[in-house]
C-alpha cells in the first residue's frame, strides 16, 4: 500500500456553509460524530476557540493551529492543553502549533529538539516580527540614513506589512506572545505577557487615537523620539533594532529596542525576515540560527500544512509504523474566522495545500530538502546528488557571467521543473566585476564572483527551484581566487550559519597526482566545517578554458586511472562526504573537430566498481562523478556517463553560442532600425529607441540561451524532477 493510498482527507469549510456559525461545543459534537479520526485546523486568533482545545484533544481530535492566544495567554490553559494531548495514547488528540511563532520557520521544533536531546538552552534572542524587521531595516539601515519613522510606518502599512491599525504591531505584544510560547517550551513558567517588560513604540499621547488613520496622521509629531534612538546608536557605530530575548538561566524575558554592532547577524537582516538565535551549551559561542520569512500567507500556510502532514503521518506505537492504516483521517476541519481577523488570508492557500500535499510526496527531488527553493547548501546538496544518482539524472552546471545569463539559466530550470547549478569561473567573475578592474592579484575575479553569488542568492528564490551555487576550474595559479572566495564563505558562515557558495571546484589536474590530492584535501578540511561541497579534477580535460590551454595535450593524459580515483576517495572521504570527482574519460572543453579525442564513458563504471571493491561499499556507485567538456557531446554519451554515477555536467561553449544567436539574429533582422537613433524604413523622423534599447536585444540572447539550457535539462533527464 502506497503512502497516498493510506490517507484520505476531506476539507470541511464551515465558513462556506449557509447555516449559522457553529460554537466551539457544536464543532466538538460535529467532529465527535465522525466515523474516523479528525483534525481541527484553527486559522483564527479567536480566544474562545483556543480555550476549547483541551475539550477537542480529550475527545481524540487533534489540533493544528497558528493561533498564538492558545499558547501565550493564561498559563493554566497552556498546561491544560498539553495535559489533554497524550502522544502515548491511541485515543487522545495531538497538538501542533509550529506556525504560532514563526509562520513556516522551524522555530518551535528546533527548540524542542534542543531541549529533548539534552542540550542546555542558555539564551534565545532575535527579531520575531516581520513588521518590525521591515520597519527598522528601512528606518535604520546598516548603510545610509533611512527615512523618517512616521514615513516608514505609513509605507509598511501601505505595503501590507502592518495590521489595519499599526498600533497592533507597534505595541510589542505580538513579539511578547511569541516569547511567552518559547519560554514555556524551554521550561519557564511565564504567566502571561504582563510578567516581563514590553516596550511599546506607540507615543503615550497617541494610545487613545480613535483609529489607525488618526494615529498615522499625528505620528510625524513624534518622529524626534525615534530619531534620537537611531542617532544615539549611530554615534556608537551601531544600529537599533526591535528584538525579543529570553535569558533562560536568569529567567528574564524582555521585548524592546536594542543596539547592535553593524556586522551582527541581526543587523544584516533584509526585508521582513525574522532571525532567531539559540545560544546553547552544545553550540557554544556560535548560536544556532533560524532565519527567513516569518510572516505572510504562503509561508504561514506552509507551516500549518507541514504540521498537518506531521499529524497525518505521526506514529502511535512502534508496531503500527509510520504510515499505519489506523491513521486514516476522514475529516480535516478548517475553522475560519468570519470577522476579518489576521489569519483569514490562510484559507485558500491552506485548503489547496491540504488537498495537494500527498501528490507532492511522489516527487522526491525536493521532498527531502530542508530548503526547497533558492540556493541550497550542505546536506541538501548531498541529498540532491544522491537522488540524482538513484534516478539517473545529472544537473547541468551553467557558467554565468552576468545577471542576464543567470536569468536565462534560472528561467530554463523553472520552466522545465528542474534543479540547476550556476557556476562562476575565474574569468566570468572578473567579467562580472568589470573588465576595467585590475586583476593582477585576482581581486576582480574575487569581487565579481562574490557579487555574482550575492545576486544569485537574491533572485534565486523567485524561481521556485533549488539552485547549487558553484565555482568552476581553479588551477594552481588561480588558488588566490579560491582563497578569497573561501574567506567570504567563512565570513558569511559566521553571520548566517552557511557558506556563501554551495561548492567550489579545485582543478590541479595539470599537477602531479600526489600534489593534487593533498592540496585538495587541505581545501576540503577548510570547507568541511561549513559542510561546503568541493569538486576536484583528476586527469586532464582537453581544450581551452579560461586561459588554461590543453588543446595539444597527449591523449593518454585524458583518461583517469581507477587507482587514482580510489586514492582520492580514500583520502577525501576521511575528511568529509561533501566532494565529487571530475574524472577524465576523453572529455574536451569547447567544440572541436570530431575524431580528435574519443569519449569512453564506460571507464566511469569501471572506476565505480574498483572503488566499491576496494572499500567494501554497499553502494553500487560510491563516487559522485562530474562530466566536464560536455558541449558538443552526443546524448547517448551523456546517458551512459550518467548511468555510471555522473551527477553534474558542465555546459558552457554551447550556451555561449546560443546566447549569441538570439542577439545576432535580432541585429540582422532589425539592422535598418539600428543604424541611428532616429530614422528607419517607417520614416525619417521615426525614433528607434524601442529597437536599440539593450533590454530588447539582450532579452533575445536570454531566450535562445534559455532554450539551449532546456535542451540540456531534457538530455540529462533533469527535466520534471521537481
Short mmCIF file of N, CA and C in Angstrom, two decimals, residues 431-570:
data_model
loop_
_atom_site.label_atom_id
_atom_site.label_comp_id
_atom_site.label_asym_id
_atom_site.label_seq_id
_atom_site.Cartn_x
_atom_site.Cartn_y
_atom_site.Cartn_z
N UNK A 431 34.76 39.27 -15.26
CA UNK A 431 33.84 39.97 -16.16
C UNK A 431 32.67 40.55 -15.37
N UNK A 432 32.17 39.79 -14.39
CA UNK A 432 31.06 40.28 -13.56
C UNK A 432 31.46 41.56 -12.84
N UNK A 433 32.72 41.64 -12.37
CA UNK A 433 33.19 42.84 -11.68
C UNK A 433 33.40 43.99 -12.65
N UNK A 434 33.78 43.67 -13.89
CA UNK A 434 34.06 44.70 -14.88
C UNK A 434 35.46 44.54 -15.42
N UNK A 435 35.59 44.52 -16.74
CA UNK A 435 36.89 44.29 -17.36
C UNK A 435 37.87 45.43 -17.09
N UNK A 436 37.37 46.55 -16.61
CA UNK A 436 38.25 47.67 -16.30
C UNK A 436 38.87 47.58 -14.92
N UNK A 437 38.54 46.54 -14.15
CA UNK A 437 39.08 46.39 -12.80
C UNK A 437 40.36 45.55 -12.86
N UNK A 438 41.41 46.02 -12.18
CA UNK A 438 42.67 45.29 -12.16
C UNK A 438 42.46 43.91 -11.56
N UNK A 439 43.22 42.94 -12.10
CA UNK A 439 43.06 41.56 -11.63
C UNK A 439 44.41 40.88 -11.42
N UNK A 440 45.43 41.68 -11.14
CA UNK A 440 46.77 41.11 -11.00
C UNK A 440 46.90 40.21 -9.79
N UNK A 441 46.03 40.42 -8.78
CA UNK A 441 46.03 39.57 -7.59
C UNK A 441 44.68 38.85 -7.43
N UNK A 442 44.00 38.67 -8.55
CA UNK A 442 42.69 38.01 -8.59
C UNK A 442 41.60 38.84 -7.91
N UNK A 443 41.87 40.13 -7.66
CA UNK A 443 40.89 40.92 -6.92
C UNK A 443 39.59 41.13 -7.69
N UNK A 444 39.68 41.25 -9.03
CA UNK A 444 38.45 41.40 -9.81
C UNK A 444 37.67 40.09 -9.83
N UNK A 445 38.39 38.98 -9.98
CA UNK A 445 37.72 37.68 -10.01
C UNK A 445 37.04 37.38 -8.67
N UNK A 446 37.72 37.76 -7.57
CA UNK A 446 37.14 37.54 -6.25
C UNK A 446 35.90 38.41 -6.06
N UNK A 447 36.06 39.70 -6.33
CA UNK A 447 34.94 40.63 -6.13
C UNK A 447 33.76 40.29 -7.02
N UNK A 448 34.04 39.96 -8.29
CA UNK A 448 32.96 39.65 -9.22
C UNK A 448 32.25 38.36 -8.87
N UNK A 449 33.00 37.35 -8.44
CA UNK A 449 32.39 36.08 -8.07
C UNK A 449 31.50 36.24 -6.84
N UNK A 450 31.97 37.02 -5.86
CA UNK A 450 31.17 37.26 -4.66
C UNK A 450 29.92 38.05 -5.02
N UNK A 451 30.08 39.07 -5.87
CA UNK A 451 28.91 39.86 -6.29
C UNK A 451 27.91 38.99 -7.04
N UNK A 452 28.43 38.12 -7.91
CA UNK A 452 27.54 37.22 -8.63
C UNK A 452 26.80 36.28 -7.69
N UNK A 453 27.51 35.76 -6.69
CA UNK A 453 26.88 34.87 -5.71
C UNK A 453 25.78 35.59 -4.94
N UNK A 454 26.05 36.81 -4.53
CA UNK A 454 25.05 37.56 -3.78
C UNK A 454 23.83 37.89 -4.65
N UNK A 455 24.09 38.19 -5.92
CA UNK A 455 22.98 38.43 -6.83
C UNK A 455 22.13 37.17 -7.01
N UNK A 456 22.80 36.05 -7.23
CA UNK A 456 22.08 34.79 -7.42
C UNK A 456 21.25 34.45 -6.18
N UNK A 457 21.84 34.62 -4.99
CA UNK A 457 21.09 34.37 -3.76
C UNK A 457 19.86 35.28 -3.67
N UNK A 458 19.99 36.51 -4.14
CA UNK A 458 18.88 37.46 -4.05
C UNK A 458 17.71 37.10 -4.95
N UNK A 459 18.00 36.58 -6.15
CA UNK A 459 16.92 36.35 -7.12
C UNK A 459 16.47 34.89 -7.20
N UNK A 460 17.31 33.96 -6.75
CA UNK A 460 17.02 32.54 -7.00
C UNK A 460 15.71 32.09 -6.38
N UNK A 461 15.35 32.62 -5.21
CA UNK A 461 14.11 32.19 -4.57
C UNK A 461 12.89 32.57 -5.37
N UNK A 462 13.02 33.53 -6.28
CA UNK A 462 11.88 33.94 -7.10
C UNK A 462 11.52 32.91 -8.16
N UNK A 463 12.38 31.93 -8.37
CA UNK A 463 12.16 30.96 -9.45
C UNK A 463 11.65 29.60 -8.94
N UNK A 464 11.50 29.45 -7.62
CA UNK A 464 10.88 28.25 -7.05
C UNK A 464 11.58 26.95 -7.44
N UNK A 465 12.91 26.98 -7.48
CA UNK A 465 13.69 25.78 -7.77
C UNK A 465 14.91 25.77 -6.86
N UNK A 466 15.48 24.59 -6.57
CA UNK A 466 16.73 24.56 -5.82
C UNK A 466 17.91 24.86 -6.74
N UNK A 467 18.84 25.67 -6.24
CA UNK A 467 19.99 26.11 -7.03
C UNK A 467 21.26 25.80 -6.25
N UNK A 468 22.21 25.14 -6.90
CA UNK A 468 23.54 24.95 -6.33
C UNK A 468 24.44 26.05 -6.88
N UNK A 469 25.06 26.79 -5.99
CA UNK A 469 25.90 27.93 -6.36
C UNK A 469 27.36 27.49 -6.29
N UNK A 470 28.01 27.42 -7.45
CA UNK A 470 29.29 26.72 -7.58
C UNK A 470 30.31 27.64 -8.25
N UNK A 471 31.60 27.32 -8.11
CA UNK A 471 32.64 27.99 -8.90
C UNK A 471 33.38 26.94 -9.71
N UNK A 472 33.86 27.36 -10.88
CA UNK A 472 34.43 26.43 -11.85
C UNK A 472 35.95 26.33 -11.69
N UNK A 473 36.60 25.72 -12.65
CA UNK A 473 38.02 25.37 -12.62
C UNK A 473 38.90 26.39 -11.90
N UNK A 474 39.63 25.91 -10.89
CA UNK A 474 40.62 26.74 -10.21
C UNK A 474 41.96 26.00 -10.28
N UNK A 475 42.79 26.41 -11.23
CA UNK A 475 44.11 25.81 -11.39
C UNK A 475 45.05 26.33 -10.30
N UNK A 476 46.25 25.77 -10.23
CA UNK A 476 47.21 26.14 -9.19
C UNK A 476 47.48 27.64 -9.18
N UNK A 477 47.65 28.23 -10.37
CA UNK A 477 47.97 29.65 -10.43
C UNK A 477 46.78 30.53 -10.02
N UNK A 478 45.60 29.93 -9.92
CA UNK A 478 44.40 30.70 -9.56
C UNK A 478 43.98 30.48 -8.11
N UNK A 479 44.78 29.77 -7.33
CA UNK A 479 44.38 29.47 -5.95
C UNK A 479 44.10 30.72 -5.11
N UNK A 480 44.78 31.85 -5.33
CA UNK A 480 44.40 33.06 -4.58
C UNK A 480 42.94 33.46 -4.80
N UNK A 481 42.42 33.16 -5.98
CA UNK A 481 40.99 33.40 -6.25
C UNK A 481 40.12 32.54 -5.33
N UNK A 482 40.45 31.26 -5.23
CA UNK A 482 39.69 30.36 -4.36
C UNK A 482 39.84 30.79 -2.90
N UNK A 483 41.05 31.18 -2.50
CA UNK A 483 41.25 31.62 -1.11
C UNK A 483 40.37 32.81 -0.79
N UNK A 484 40.28 33.76 -1.70
CA UNK A 484 39.46 34.95 -1.47
C UNK A 484 37.99 34.62 -1.34
N UNK A 485 37.52 33.67 -2.16
CA UNK A 485 36.11 33.28 -2.07
C UNK A 485 35.83 32.52 -0.78
N UNK A 486 36.77 31.69 -0.36
CA UNK A 486 36.54 30.95 0.88
C UNK A 486 36.63 31.86 2.10
N UNK A 487 37.41 32.94 2.00
CA UNK A 487 37.37 33.96 3.06
C UNK A 487 35.95 34.52 3.17
N UNK A 488 35.35 34.79 2.01
CA UNK A 488 33.97 35.31 2.00
C UNK A 488 33.00 34.26 2.52
N UNK A 489 33.24 32.99 2.18
CA UNK A 489 32.39 31.90 2.69
C UNK A 489 32.40 31.85 4.21
N UNK A 490 33.58 31.95 4.77
CA UNK A 490 33.71 31.84 6.23
C UNK A 490 33.07 33.03 6.93
N UNK A 491 33.20 34.22 6.33
CA UNK A 491 32.54 35.39 6.91
C UNK A 491 31.03 35.26 6.84
N UNK A 492 30.54 34.74 5.72
CA UNK A 492 29.10 34.54 5.54
C UNK A 492 28.59 33.46 6.50
N UNK A 493 29.39 32.42 6.66
CA UNK A 493 29.02 31.33 7.58
C UNK A 493 28.92 31.84 9.01
N UNK A 494 29.84 32.69 9.40
CA UNK A 494 29.82 33.23 10.76
C UNK A 494 28.54 34.01 11.01
N UNK A 495 28.04 34.68 9.98
CA UNK A 495 26.84 35.51 10.13
C UNK A 495 25.56 34.74 9.91
N UNK A 496 25.56 33.78 8.95
CA UNK A 496 24.32 33.14 8.53
C UNK A 496 24.26 31.63 8.80
N UNK A 497 25.37 31.05 9.25
CA UNK A 497 25.35 29.63 9.53
C UNK A 497 25.49 28.75 8.31
N UNK A 498 25.86 29.32 7.17
CA UNK A 498 26.10 28.56 5.95
C UNK A 498 27.06 29.35 5.08
N UNK A 499 27.81 28.68 4.18
CA UNK A 499 28.74 29.40 3.32
C UNK A 499 28.00 30.19 2.24
N UNK A 500 28.69 31.19 1.68
CA UNK A 500 28.09 31.98 0.59
C UNK A 500 27.88 31.10 -0.64
N UNK A 501 28.88 30.34 -1.00
CA UNK A 501 28.78 29.42 -2.14
C UNK A 501 28.41 28.02 -1.64
N UNK A 502 27.63 27.29 -2.42
CA UNK A 502 27.34 25.90 -2.09
C UNK A 502 28.58 25.05 -2.23
N UNK A 503 29.41 25.36 -3.24
CA UNK A 503 30.53 24.48 -3.57
C UNK A 503 31.56 25.23 -4.41
N UNK A 504 32.75 24.66 -4.45
CA UNK A 504 33.83 25.17 -5.29
C UNK A 504 34.46 24.01 -6.04
N UNK A 505 35.20 24.35 -7.10
CA UNK A 505 35.99 23.34 -7.80
C UNK A 505 37.47 23.72 -7.75
N UNK A 506 38.29 22.76 -7.40
CA UNK A 506 39.74 22.93 -7.45
C UNK A 506 40.27 22.00 -8.54
N UNK A 507 41.00 22.56 -9.49
CA UNK A 507 41.45 21.79 -10.65
C UNK A 507 42.98 21.82 -10.71
N UNK A 508 43.59 20.80 -10.11
CA UNK A 508 45.04 20.67 -10.13
C UNK A 508 45.45 19.49 -11.01
N UNK A 509 44.65 19.26 -12.05
CA UNK A 509 44.86 18.09 -12.91
C UNK A 509 46.16 18.20 -13.71
N UNK A 510 46.70 19.41 -13.85
CA UNK A 510 47.97 19.57 -14.56
C UNK A 510 49.17 19.25 -13.67
N UNK A 511 48.91 19.14 -12.35
CA UNK A 511 49.99 18.92 -11.40
C UNK A 511 50.20 17.41 -11.15
N UNK A 512 51.26 17.10 -10.40
CA UNK A 512 51.49 15.72 -10.01
C UNK A 512 50.31 15.21 -9.18
N UNK A 513 49.99 13.94 -9.32
CA UNK A 513 48.80 13.37 -8.67
C UNK A 513 48.84 13.58 -7.16
N UNK A 514 49.98 13.32 -6.53
CA UNK A 514 50.06 13.42 -5.07
C UNK A 514 49.84 14.86 -4.61
N UNK A 515 50.44 15.81 -5.34
CA UNK A 515 50.21 17.22 -5.01
C UNK A 515 48.73 17.58 -5.16
N UNK A 516 48.12 17.08 -6.22
CA UNK A 516 46.70 17.32 -6.48
C UNK A 516 45.86 16.84 -5.30
N UNK A 517 46.09 15.60 -4.89
CA UNK A 517 45.25 15.01 -3.84
C UNK A 517 45.47 15.72 -2.51
N UNK A 518 46.72 15.97 -2.13
CA UNK A 518 46.99 16.56 -0.83
C UNK A 518 46.52 18.02 -0.75
N UNK A 519 46.67 18.75 -1.84
CA UNK A 519 46.20 20.14 -1.84
C UNK A 519 44.68 20.19 -1.79
N UNK A 520 44.04 19.29 -2.53
CA UNK A 520 42.58 19.21 -2.48
C UNK A 520 42.12 18.88 -1.06
N UNK A 521 42.83 17.96 -0.41
CA UNK A 521 42.48 17.58 0.96
C UNK A 521 42.58 18.77 1.90
N UNK A 522 43.59 19.60 1.69
CA UNK A 522 43.76 20.79 2.54
C UNK A 522 42.56 21.72 2.40
N UNK A 523 42.11 21.92 1.18
CA UNK A 523 40.96 22.80 0.97
C UNK A 523 39.66 22.17 1.47
N UNK A 524 39.55 20.84 1.35
CA UNK A 524 38.34 20.19 1.86
C UNK A 524 38.27 20.30 3.38
N UNK A 525 39.41 20.25 4.05
CA UNK A 525 39.42 20.44 5.51
C UNK A 525 38.92 21.83 5.88
N UNK A 526 39.23 22.80 5.05
CA UNK A 526 38.75 24.17 5.30
C UNK A 526 37.25 24.27 5.03
N UNK A 527 36.78 23.56 4.02
CA UNK A 527 35.36 23.62 3.65
C UNK A 527 34.47 22.79 4.59
N UNK A 528 35.03 21.73 5.17
CA UNK A 528 34.23 20.75 5.91
C UNK A 528 33.42 21.35 7.05
N UNK A 529 33.97 22.25 7.89
CA UNK A 529 33.15 22.79 8.98
C UNK A 529 31.91 23.52 8.51
N UNK A 530 31.93 24.01 7.26
CA UNK A 530 30.78 24.71 6.71
C UNK A 530 29.87 23.77 5.92
N UNK A 531 30.21 22.46 5.90
CA UNK A 531 29.50 21.49 5.06
C UNK A 531 29.45 21.96 3.61
N UNK A 532 30.55 22.50 3.17
CA UNK A 532 30.65 23.01 1.80
C UNK A 532 31.19 21.94 0.87
N UNK A 533 30.60 21.82 -0.30
CA UNK A 533 30.98 20.81 -1.28
C UNK A 533 32.26 21.25 -1.99
N UNK A 534 33.11 20.28 -2.34
CA UNK A 534 34.31 20.57 -3.11
C UNK A 534 34.41 19.56 -4.25
N UNK A 535 34.56 20.08 -5.45
CA UNK A 535 34.76 19.25 -6.64
C UNK A 535 36.22 19.32 -7.03
N UNK A 536 36.80 18.19 -7.38
CA UNK A 536 38.19 18.19 -7.82
C UNK A 536 38.31 17.46 -9.15
N UNK A 537 39.39 17.77 -9.88
CA UNK A 537 39.58 17.12 -11.18
C UNK A 537 40.87 16.30 -11.16
N UNK A 538 40.80 15.11 -11.71
CA UNK A 538 41.97 14.25 -11.85
C UNK A 538 41.96 13.73 -13.29
N UNK A 539 43.05 13.91 -13.98
CA UNK A 539 43.06 13.58 -15.41
C UNK A 539 42.70 14.83 -16.17
N UNK A 540 43.47 15.20 -17.13
CA UNK A 540 43.31 16.48 -17.82
C UNK A 540 42.11 16.43 -18.76
N UNK A 541 41.32 17.49 -18.72
CA UNK A 541 40.27 17.68 -19.71
C UNK A 541 40.84 18.52 -20.84
N UNK A 542 40.74 18.05 -22.06
CA UNK A 542 41.36 18.75 -23.17
C UNK A 542 40.68 20.06 -23.51
N UNK A 543 41.29 20.79 -24.45
CA UNK A 543 40.71 22.03 -24.91
C UNK A 543 41.15 23.23 -24.10
N UNK A 544 40.50 24.36 -24.33
CA UNK A 544 40.88 25.63 -23.71
C UNK A 544 39.75 26.14 -22.83
N UNK A 545 40.08 26.54 -21.59
CA UNK A 545 39.06 27.00 -20.65
C UNK A 545 39.67 28.10 -19.78
N UNK A 546 39.21 29.33 -19.95
CA UNK A 546 39.65 30.46 -19.13
C UNK A 546 41.17 30.53 -18.99
N UNK A 547 41.86 30.46 -20.11
CA UNK A 547 43.31 30.64 -20.08
C UNK A 547 44.11 29.39 -19.82
N UNK A 548 43.46 28.29 -19.47
CA UNK A 548 44.16 27.01 -19.28
C UNK A 548 44.02 26.23 -20.59
N UNK A 549 45.10 26.10 -21.33
CA UNK A 549 45.02 25.55 -22.68
C UNK A 549 45.59 24.14 -22.72
N UNK A 550 44.73 23.17 -22.99
CA UNK A 550 45.13 21.77 -23.09
C UNK A 550 44.80 21.21 -24.47
N UNK A 551 44.80 22.07 -25.49
CA UNK A 551 44.42 21.61 -26.82
C UNK A 551 45.41 20.59 -27.39
N UNK A 552 46.68 20.72 -27.00
CA UNK A 552 47.70 19.86 -27.59
C UNK A 552 48.20 18.80 -26.63
N UNK A 553 47.43 18.52 -25.58
CA UNK A 553 47.86 17.55 -24.58
C UNK A 553 47.87 16.13 -25.17
N UNK A 554 48.76 15.30 -24.65
CA UNK A 554 48.81 13.89 -25.04
C UNK A 554 47.47 13.22 -24.71
N UNK A 555 46.87 12.58 -25.70
CA UNK A 555 45.54 11.98 -25.49
C UNK A 555 45.51 10.99 -24.34
N UNK A 556 46.61 10.30 -24.07
CA UNK A 556 46.63 9.33 -22.97
C UNK A 556 46.39 10.00 -21.63
N UNK A 557 46.71 11.31 -21.54
CA UNK A 557 46.51 12.03 -20.28
C UNK A 557 45.05 12.36 -20.03
N UNK A 558 44.21 12.12 -21.04
CA UNK A 558 42.79 12.47 -20.91
C UNK A 558 41.98 11.36 -20.24
N UNK A 559 42.61 10.28 -19.85
CA UNK A 559 41.88 9.15 -19.28
C UNK A 559 42.42 8.85 -17.87
N UNK A 560 41.57 9.07 -16.86
CA UNK A 560 41.96 8.85 -15.47
C UNK A 560 42.01 7.36 -15.16
N UNK A 561 42.94 6.99 -14.28
CA UNK A 561 43.09 5.60 -13.89
C UNK A 561 42.26 5.30 -12.64
N UNK A 562 41.70 4.08 -12.52
CA UNK A 562 40.85 3.76 -11.36
C UNK A 562 41.60 3.84 -10.03
N UNK A 563 42.92 3.54 -10.05
CA UNK A 563 43.70 3.64 -8.81
C UNK A 563 43.71 5.07 -8.28
N UNK A 564 43.77 6.03 -9.19
CA UNK A 564 43.75 7.43 -8.76
C UNK A 564 42.41 7.80 -8.13
N UNK A 565 41.33 7.31 -8.73
CA UNK A 565 40.00 7.59 -8.18
C UNK A 565 39.89 7.02 -6.77
N UNK A 566 40.38 5.80 -6.58
CA UNK A 566 40.32 5.18 -5.26
C UNK A 566 41.15 5.96 -4.24
N UNK A 567 42.35 6.37 -4.61
CA UNK A 567 43.20 7.12 -3.68
C UNK A 567 42.56 8.44 -3.28
N UNK A 568 41.93 9.09 -4.24
CA UNK A 568 41.23 10.35 -3.94
C UNK A 568 40.08 10.08 -2.98
N UNK A 569 39.28 9.08 -3.30
CA UNK A 569 38.11 8.77 -2.47
C UNK A 569 38.53 8.41 -1.05
N UNK A 570 39.57 7.61 -0.92
CA UNK A 570 40.04 7.20 0.40
C UNK A 570 40.51 8.41 1.21
#
